[in-house]
Short mmCIF file of C-alpha atoms in Angstrom, two decimals:
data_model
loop_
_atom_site.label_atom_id
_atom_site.label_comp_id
_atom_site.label_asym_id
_atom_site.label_seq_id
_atom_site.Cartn_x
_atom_site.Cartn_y
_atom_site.Cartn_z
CA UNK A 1 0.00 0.00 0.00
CA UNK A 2 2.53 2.45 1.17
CA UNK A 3 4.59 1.50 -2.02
CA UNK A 4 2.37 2.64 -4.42
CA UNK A 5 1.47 5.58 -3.06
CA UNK A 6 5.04 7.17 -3.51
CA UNK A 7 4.87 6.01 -7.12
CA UNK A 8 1.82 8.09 -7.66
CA UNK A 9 3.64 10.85 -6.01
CA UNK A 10 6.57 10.59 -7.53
CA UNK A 11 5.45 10.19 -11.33
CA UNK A 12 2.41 11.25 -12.09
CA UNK A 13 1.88 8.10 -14.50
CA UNK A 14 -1.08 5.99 -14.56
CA UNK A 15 0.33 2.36 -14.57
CA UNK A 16 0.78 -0.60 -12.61
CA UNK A 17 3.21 -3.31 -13.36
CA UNK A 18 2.49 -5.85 -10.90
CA UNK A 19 -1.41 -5.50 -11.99
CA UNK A 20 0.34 -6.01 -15.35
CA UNK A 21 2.09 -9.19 -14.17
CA UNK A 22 -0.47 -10.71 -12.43
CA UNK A 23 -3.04 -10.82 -15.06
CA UNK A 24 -0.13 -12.05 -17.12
CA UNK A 25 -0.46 -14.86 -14.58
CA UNK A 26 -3.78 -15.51 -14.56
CA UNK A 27 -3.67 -15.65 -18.57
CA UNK A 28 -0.60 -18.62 -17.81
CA UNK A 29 -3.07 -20.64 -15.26
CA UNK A 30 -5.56 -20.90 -18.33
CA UNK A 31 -2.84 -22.00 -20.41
CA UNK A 32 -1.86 -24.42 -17.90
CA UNK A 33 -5.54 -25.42 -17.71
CA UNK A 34 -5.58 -26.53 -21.28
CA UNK A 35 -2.34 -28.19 -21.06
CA UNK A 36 -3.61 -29.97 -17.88
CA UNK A 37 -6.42 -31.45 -19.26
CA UNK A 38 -4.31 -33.37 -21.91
CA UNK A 39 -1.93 -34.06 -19.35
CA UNK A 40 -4.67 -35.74 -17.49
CA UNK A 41 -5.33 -37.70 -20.76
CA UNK A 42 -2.25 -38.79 -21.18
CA UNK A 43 -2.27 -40.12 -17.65
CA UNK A 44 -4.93 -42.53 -17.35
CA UNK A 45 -4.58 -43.60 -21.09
CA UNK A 46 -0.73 -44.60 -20.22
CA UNK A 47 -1.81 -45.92 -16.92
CA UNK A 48 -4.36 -47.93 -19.11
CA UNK A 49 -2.26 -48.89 -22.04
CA UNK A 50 1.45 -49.03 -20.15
CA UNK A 51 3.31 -51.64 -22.20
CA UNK A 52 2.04 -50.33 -25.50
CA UNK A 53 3.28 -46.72 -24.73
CA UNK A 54 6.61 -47.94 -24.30
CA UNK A 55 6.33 -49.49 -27.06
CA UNK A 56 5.39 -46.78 -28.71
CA UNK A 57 7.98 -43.94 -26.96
CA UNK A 58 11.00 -46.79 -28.46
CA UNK A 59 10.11 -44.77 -31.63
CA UNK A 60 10.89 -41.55 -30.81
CA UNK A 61 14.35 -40.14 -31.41
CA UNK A 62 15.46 -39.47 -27.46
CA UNK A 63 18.44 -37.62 -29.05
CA UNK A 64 16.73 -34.95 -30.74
CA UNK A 65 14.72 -34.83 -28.05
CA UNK A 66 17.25 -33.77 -25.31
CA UNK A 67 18.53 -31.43 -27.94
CA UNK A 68 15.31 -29.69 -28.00
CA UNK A 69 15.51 -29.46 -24.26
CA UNK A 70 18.68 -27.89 -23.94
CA UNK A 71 17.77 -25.36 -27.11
CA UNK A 72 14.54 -24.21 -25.59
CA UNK A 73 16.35 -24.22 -22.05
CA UNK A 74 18.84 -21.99 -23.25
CA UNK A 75 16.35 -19.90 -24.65
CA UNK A 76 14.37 -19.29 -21.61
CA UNK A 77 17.75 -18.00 -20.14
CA UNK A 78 17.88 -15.83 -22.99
CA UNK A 79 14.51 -14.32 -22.23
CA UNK A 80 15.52 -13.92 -18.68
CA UNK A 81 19.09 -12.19 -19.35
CA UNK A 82 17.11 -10.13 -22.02
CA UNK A 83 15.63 -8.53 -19.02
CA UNK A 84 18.48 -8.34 -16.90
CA UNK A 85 20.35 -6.24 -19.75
CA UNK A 86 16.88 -3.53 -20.25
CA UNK A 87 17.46 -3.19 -16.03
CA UNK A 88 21.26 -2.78 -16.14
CA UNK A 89 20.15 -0.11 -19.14
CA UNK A 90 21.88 -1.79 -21.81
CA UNK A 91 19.27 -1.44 -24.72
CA UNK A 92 22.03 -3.41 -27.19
CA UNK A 93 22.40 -6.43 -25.28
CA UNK A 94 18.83 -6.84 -24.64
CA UNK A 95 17.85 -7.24 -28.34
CA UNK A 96 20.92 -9.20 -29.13
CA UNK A 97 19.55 -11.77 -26.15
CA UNK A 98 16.35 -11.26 -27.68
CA UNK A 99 17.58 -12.03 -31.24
CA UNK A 100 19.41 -15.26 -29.73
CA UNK A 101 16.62 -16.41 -27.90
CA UNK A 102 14.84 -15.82 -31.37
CA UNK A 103 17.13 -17.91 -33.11
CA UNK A 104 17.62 -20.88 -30.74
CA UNK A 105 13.33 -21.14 -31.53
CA UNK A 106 13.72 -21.11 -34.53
CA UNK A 107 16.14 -24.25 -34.55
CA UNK A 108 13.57 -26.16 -31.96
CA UNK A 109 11.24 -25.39 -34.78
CA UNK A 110 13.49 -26.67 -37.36
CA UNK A 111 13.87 -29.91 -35.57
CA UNK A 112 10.77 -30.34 -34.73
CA UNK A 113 10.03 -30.35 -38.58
CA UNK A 114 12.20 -32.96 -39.26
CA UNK A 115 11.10 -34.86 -36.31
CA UNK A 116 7.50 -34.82 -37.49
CA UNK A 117 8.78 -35.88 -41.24
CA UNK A 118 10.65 -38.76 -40.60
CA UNK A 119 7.77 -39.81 -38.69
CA UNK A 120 5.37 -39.02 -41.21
CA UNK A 121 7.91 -40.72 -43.61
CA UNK A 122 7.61 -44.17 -41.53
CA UNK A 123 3.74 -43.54 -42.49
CA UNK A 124 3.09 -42.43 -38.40
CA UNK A 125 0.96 -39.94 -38.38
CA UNK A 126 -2.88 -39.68 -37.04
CA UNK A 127 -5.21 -41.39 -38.82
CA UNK A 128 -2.45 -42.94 -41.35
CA UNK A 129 -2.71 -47.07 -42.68
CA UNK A 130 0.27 -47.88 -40.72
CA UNK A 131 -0.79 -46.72 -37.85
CA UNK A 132 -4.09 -47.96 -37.42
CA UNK A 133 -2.85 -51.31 -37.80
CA UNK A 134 -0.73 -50.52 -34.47
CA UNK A 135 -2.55 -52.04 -31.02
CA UNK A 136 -4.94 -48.87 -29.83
CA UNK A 137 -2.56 -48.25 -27.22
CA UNK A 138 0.25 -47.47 -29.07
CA UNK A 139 -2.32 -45.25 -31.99
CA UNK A 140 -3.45 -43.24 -28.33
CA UNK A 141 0.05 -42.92 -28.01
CA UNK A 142 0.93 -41.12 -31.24
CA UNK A 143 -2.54 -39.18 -30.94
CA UNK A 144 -1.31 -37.54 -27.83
CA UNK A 145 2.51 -37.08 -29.11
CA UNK A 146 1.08 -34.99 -32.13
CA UNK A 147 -1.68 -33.11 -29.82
CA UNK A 148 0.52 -32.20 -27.39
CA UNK A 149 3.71 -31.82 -29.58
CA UNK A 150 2.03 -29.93 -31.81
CA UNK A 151 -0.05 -27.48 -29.25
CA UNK A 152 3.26 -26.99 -27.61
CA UNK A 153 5.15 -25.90 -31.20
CA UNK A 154 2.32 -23.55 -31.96
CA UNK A 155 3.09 -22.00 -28.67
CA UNK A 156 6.48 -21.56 -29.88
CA UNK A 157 5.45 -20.27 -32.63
CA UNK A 158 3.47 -17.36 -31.51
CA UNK A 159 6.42 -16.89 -28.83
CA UNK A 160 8.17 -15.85 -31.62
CA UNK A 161 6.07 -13.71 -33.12
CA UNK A 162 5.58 -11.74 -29.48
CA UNK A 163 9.02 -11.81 -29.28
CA UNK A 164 9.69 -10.24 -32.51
CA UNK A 165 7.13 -7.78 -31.76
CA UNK A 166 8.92 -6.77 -28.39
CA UNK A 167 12.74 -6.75 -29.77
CA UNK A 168 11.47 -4.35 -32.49
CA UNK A 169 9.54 -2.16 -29.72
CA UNK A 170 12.93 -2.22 -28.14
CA UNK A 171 14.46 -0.97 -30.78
CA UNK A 172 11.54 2.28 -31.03
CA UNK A 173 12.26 2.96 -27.60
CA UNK A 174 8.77 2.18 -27.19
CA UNK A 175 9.73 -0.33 -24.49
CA UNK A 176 12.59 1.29 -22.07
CA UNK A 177 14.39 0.67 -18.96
CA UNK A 178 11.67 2.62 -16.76
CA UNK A 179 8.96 0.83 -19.07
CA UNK A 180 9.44 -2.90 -19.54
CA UNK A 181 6.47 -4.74 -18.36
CA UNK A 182 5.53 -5.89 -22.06
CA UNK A 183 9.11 -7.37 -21.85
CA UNK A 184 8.65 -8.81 -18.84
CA UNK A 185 4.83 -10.58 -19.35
CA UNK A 186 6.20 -12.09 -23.21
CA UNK A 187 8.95 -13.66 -21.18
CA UNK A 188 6.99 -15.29 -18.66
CA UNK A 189 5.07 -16.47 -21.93
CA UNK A 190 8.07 -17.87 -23.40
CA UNK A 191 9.03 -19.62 -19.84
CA UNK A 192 6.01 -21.34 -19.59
CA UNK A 193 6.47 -22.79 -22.77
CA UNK A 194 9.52 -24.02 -21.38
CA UNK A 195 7.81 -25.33 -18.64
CA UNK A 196 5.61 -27.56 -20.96
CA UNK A 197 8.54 -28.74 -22.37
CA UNK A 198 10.14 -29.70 -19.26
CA UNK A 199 7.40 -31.74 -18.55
CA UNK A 200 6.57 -33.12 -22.43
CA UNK A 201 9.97 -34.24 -22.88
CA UNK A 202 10.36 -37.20 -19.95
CA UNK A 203 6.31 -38.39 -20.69
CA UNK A 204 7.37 -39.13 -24.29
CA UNK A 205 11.26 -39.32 -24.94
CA UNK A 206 11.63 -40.76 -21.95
CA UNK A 207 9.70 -43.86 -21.31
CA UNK A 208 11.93 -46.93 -21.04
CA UNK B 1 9.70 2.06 -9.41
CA UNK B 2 7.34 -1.03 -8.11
CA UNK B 3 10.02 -3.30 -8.08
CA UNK B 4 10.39 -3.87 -4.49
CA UNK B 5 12.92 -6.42 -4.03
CA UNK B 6 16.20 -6.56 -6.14
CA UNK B 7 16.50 -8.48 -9.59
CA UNK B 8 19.21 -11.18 -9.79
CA UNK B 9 21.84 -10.34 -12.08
CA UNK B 10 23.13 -12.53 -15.10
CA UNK B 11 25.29 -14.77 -12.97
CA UNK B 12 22.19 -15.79 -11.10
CA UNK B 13 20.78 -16.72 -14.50
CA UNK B 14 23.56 -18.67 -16.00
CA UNK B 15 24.33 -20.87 -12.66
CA UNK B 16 20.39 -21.64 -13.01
CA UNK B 17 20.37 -22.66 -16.92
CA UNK B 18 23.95 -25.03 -15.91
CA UNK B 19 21.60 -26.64 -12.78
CA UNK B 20 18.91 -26.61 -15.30
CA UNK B 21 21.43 -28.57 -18.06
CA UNK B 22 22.89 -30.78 -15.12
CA UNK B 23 18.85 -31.72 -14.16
CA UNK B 24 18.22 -32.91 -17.66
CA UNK B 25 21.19 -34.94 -18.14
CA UNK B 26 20.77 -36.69 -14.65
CA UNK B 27 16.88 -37.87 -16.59
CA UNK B 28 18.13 -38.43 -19.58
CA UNK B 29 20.77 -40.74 -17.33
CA UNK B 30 18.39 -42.27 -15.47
CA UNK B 31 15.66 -43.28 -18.24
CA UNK B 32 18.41 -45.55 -19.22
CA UNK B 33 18.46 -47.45 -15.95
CA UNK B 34 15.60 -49.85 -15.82
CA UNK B 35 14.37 -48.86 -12.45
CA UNK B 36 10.90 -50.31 -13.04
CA UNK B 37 7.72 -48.20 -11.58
CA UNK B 38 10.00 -45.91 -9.71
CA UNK B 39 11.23 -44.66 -13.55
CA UNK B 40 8.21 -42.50 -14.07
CA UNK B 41 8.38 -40.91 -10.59
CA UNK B 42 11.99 -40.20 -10.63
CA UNK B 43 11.34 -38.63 -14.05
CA UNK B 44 8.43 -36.45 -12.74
CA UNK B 45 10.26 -35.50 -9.50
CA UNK B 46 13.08 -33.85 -11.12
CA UNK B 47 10.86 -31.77 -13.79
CA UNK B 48 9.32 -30.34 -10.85
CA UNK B 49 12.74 -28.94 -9.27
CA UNK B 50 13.71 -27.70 -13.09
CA UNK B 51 9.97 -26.19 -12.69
CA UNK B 52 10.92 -24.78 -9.28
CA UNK B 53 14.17 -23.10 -10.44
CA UNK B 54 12.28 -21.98 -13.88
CA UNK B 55 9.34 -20.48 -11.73
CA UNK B 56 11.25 -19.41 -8.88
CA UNK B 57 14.25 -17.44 -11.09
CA UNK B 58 13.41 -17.36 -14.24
CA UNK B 59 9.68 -16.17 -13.75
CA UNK B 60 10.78 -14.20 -10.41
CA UNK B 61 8.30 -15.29 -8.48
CA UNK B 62 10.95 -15.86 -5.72
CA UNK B 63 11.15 -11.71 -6.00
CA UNK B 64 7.08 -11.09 -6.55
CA UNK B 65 4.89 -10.12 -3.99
CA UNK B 66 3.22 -12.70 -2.13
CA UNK B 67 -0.23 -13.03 -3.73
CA UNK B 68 1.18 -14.16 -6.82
CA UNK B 69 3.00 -17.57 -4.80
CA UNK B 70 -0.91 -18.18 -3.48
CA UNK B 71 -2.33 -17.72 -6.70
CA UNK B 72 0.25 -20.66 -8.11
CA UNK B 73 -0.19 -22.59 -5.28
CA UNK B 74 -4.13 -22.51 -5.69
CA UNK B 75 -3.75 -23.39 -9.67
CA UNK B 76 -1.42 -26.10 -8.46
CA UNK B 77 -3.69 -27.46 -6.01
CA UNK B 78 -6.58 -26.83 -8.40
CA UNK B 79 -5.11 -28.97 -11.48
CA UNK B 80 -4.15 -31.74 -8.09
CA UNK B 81 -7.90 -31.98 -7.36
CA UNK B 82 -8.52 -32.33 -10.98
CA UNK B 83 -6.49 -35.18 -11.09
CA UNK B 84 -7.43 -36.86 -8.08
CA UNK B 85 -10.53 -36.92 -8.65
CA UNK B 86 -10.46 -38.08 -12.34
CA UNK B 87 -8.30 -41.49 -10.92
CA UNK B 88 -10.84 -42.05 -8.24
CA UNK B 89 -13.24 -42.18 -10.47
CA UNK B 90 -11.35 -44.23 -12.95
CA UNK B 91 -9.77 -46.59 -10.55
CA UNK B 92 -13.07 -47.43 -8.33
CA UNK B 93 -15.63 -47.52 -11.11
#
């Protein structure tokens, strides 16, 4: 309380960036809502169907799996020294972080593509001949690896495309040092996709 | 401005992605191991600590004010009940 009333007394600007923040949070629980729900899908299916989802998981390529991890990892730190840079002042650094956070997407992107292609190469992909002759456990499998894969990349994608937005705002000087909430929400966006990730990658690389 | 605790500096950052890094090759590691029905639950228990450190650092919540740790502990809790419930049903139908 007694914090925001020296702000208003200080600088006569309307604005409040933990409001900002918080309903930035309340937009992630939905998100985490949606995710949750498939994550609860997943669960009793593979608690249904457990030897034909490992099966299944001996398909996917672990390797370019952890490589994802580690690219969208790095990313999120990125994001987060992207904001550290804006607070030390240093407008430069901040869009080269942003700019390498952009990049390291795009190659989780990239792989992803040729993920999905090989796979779709091998005839695996949802509703395909070859995989409808699989045991249902193993199709419920595959369902859920492109649902969740692929609600998870278009996260990523539109990550980007905030991101983008935000570097080039940077670059106006429409978002500064005093001003960087829009910075700050479109990173916790991009963390949370991370934190999908971190979760995605052990339920279907990982299943030994 | 409304920042009322200090932001952690780049260090803080990089010695989080490294534990981060060290986390995922300690999973990767141990989905090798056949470790039967305790594989799943390792697995899970160490994306929640990368979680913790992403949420905590990364997200700042460690550095928010307090309402925002209650509103992730009530979404937590929320999504628990979720599941709970959907397994009791499932498992004593």
């Amino acid at each position: 309380m007694n914090n925001s009333h020296e702000v208003t007394l200080e600088n006569h600007v309307h604005r409040d960036d933990v409001g900002a923040r918080m309903g930035m949070w309340l937009f992630l629980f939905t998100e985490v809502l949606l995710f949750g729900g498939m994550f609860l899908v997943y669960a009793v299916y593979r608690f249904q169907n457990q030897e034909q989802f490992k099966l299944a998981a001996l398909e996917l390529n672990t390797g370019i799996g952890t490589l994802n991890t580690i690219i969208l990892l790095t990313s999120s730190l990125t994001v987060a020294l992207s904001i550290a840079a804006i607070q030390n002042k240093n407008k430069f650094l901040s869009i080269v972080f942003l700019n390498s956070t952009l990049l390291l997407a795009l190659m989780f992107m990239v792989n992803k593509y040729f993920e999905w292609s090989t796979k779709f190469a091998h005839g695996i992909y949802p509703g395909s001949k070859e995989l409808l002759e699989k045991p249902n456990g193993q199709i419920l499998f595959y369902g859920l690896y492109y649902v969740m894969t692929g609600l998870h990349g278009l996260h990523v994608l539109i990550g980007m495309i905030i991101l983008y937005i935000i570097k080039r705002q940077i670059k106006k000087d429409i978002i500064t040092p005093d001003k960087y909430v829009k910075l700050e929400n479109s990173g916790l966006y991009w963390h949370l996709v991370d934190l999908i990730w971190i979760f995605l990658f052990p339920l279907f690389y990982l299943i030994q | 401005m409304e920042h009322t605790k200090k932001h952690p500096g780049y260090t803080t950052y990089i010695l989080v992605w490294l534990a981060l890094l060290v986390f995922t090759s300690i999973t990767v590691t141990i989905a090798g191991i056949d470790l039967g029905k305790y594989t799943l639950l390792i697995a899970m228990f160490i994306a929640a600590i990368k979680s913790a450190l992403v949420i905590n650092i990364f997200m700042h919540i460690k550095f928010e004010e307090k309402i925002f740790k209650v509103f992730i502990f009530l979404s937590g809790m929320t999504l628990l009940i979720i599941f709970i419930l959907t397994f009791s049903d499932f498992l004593f139908r």
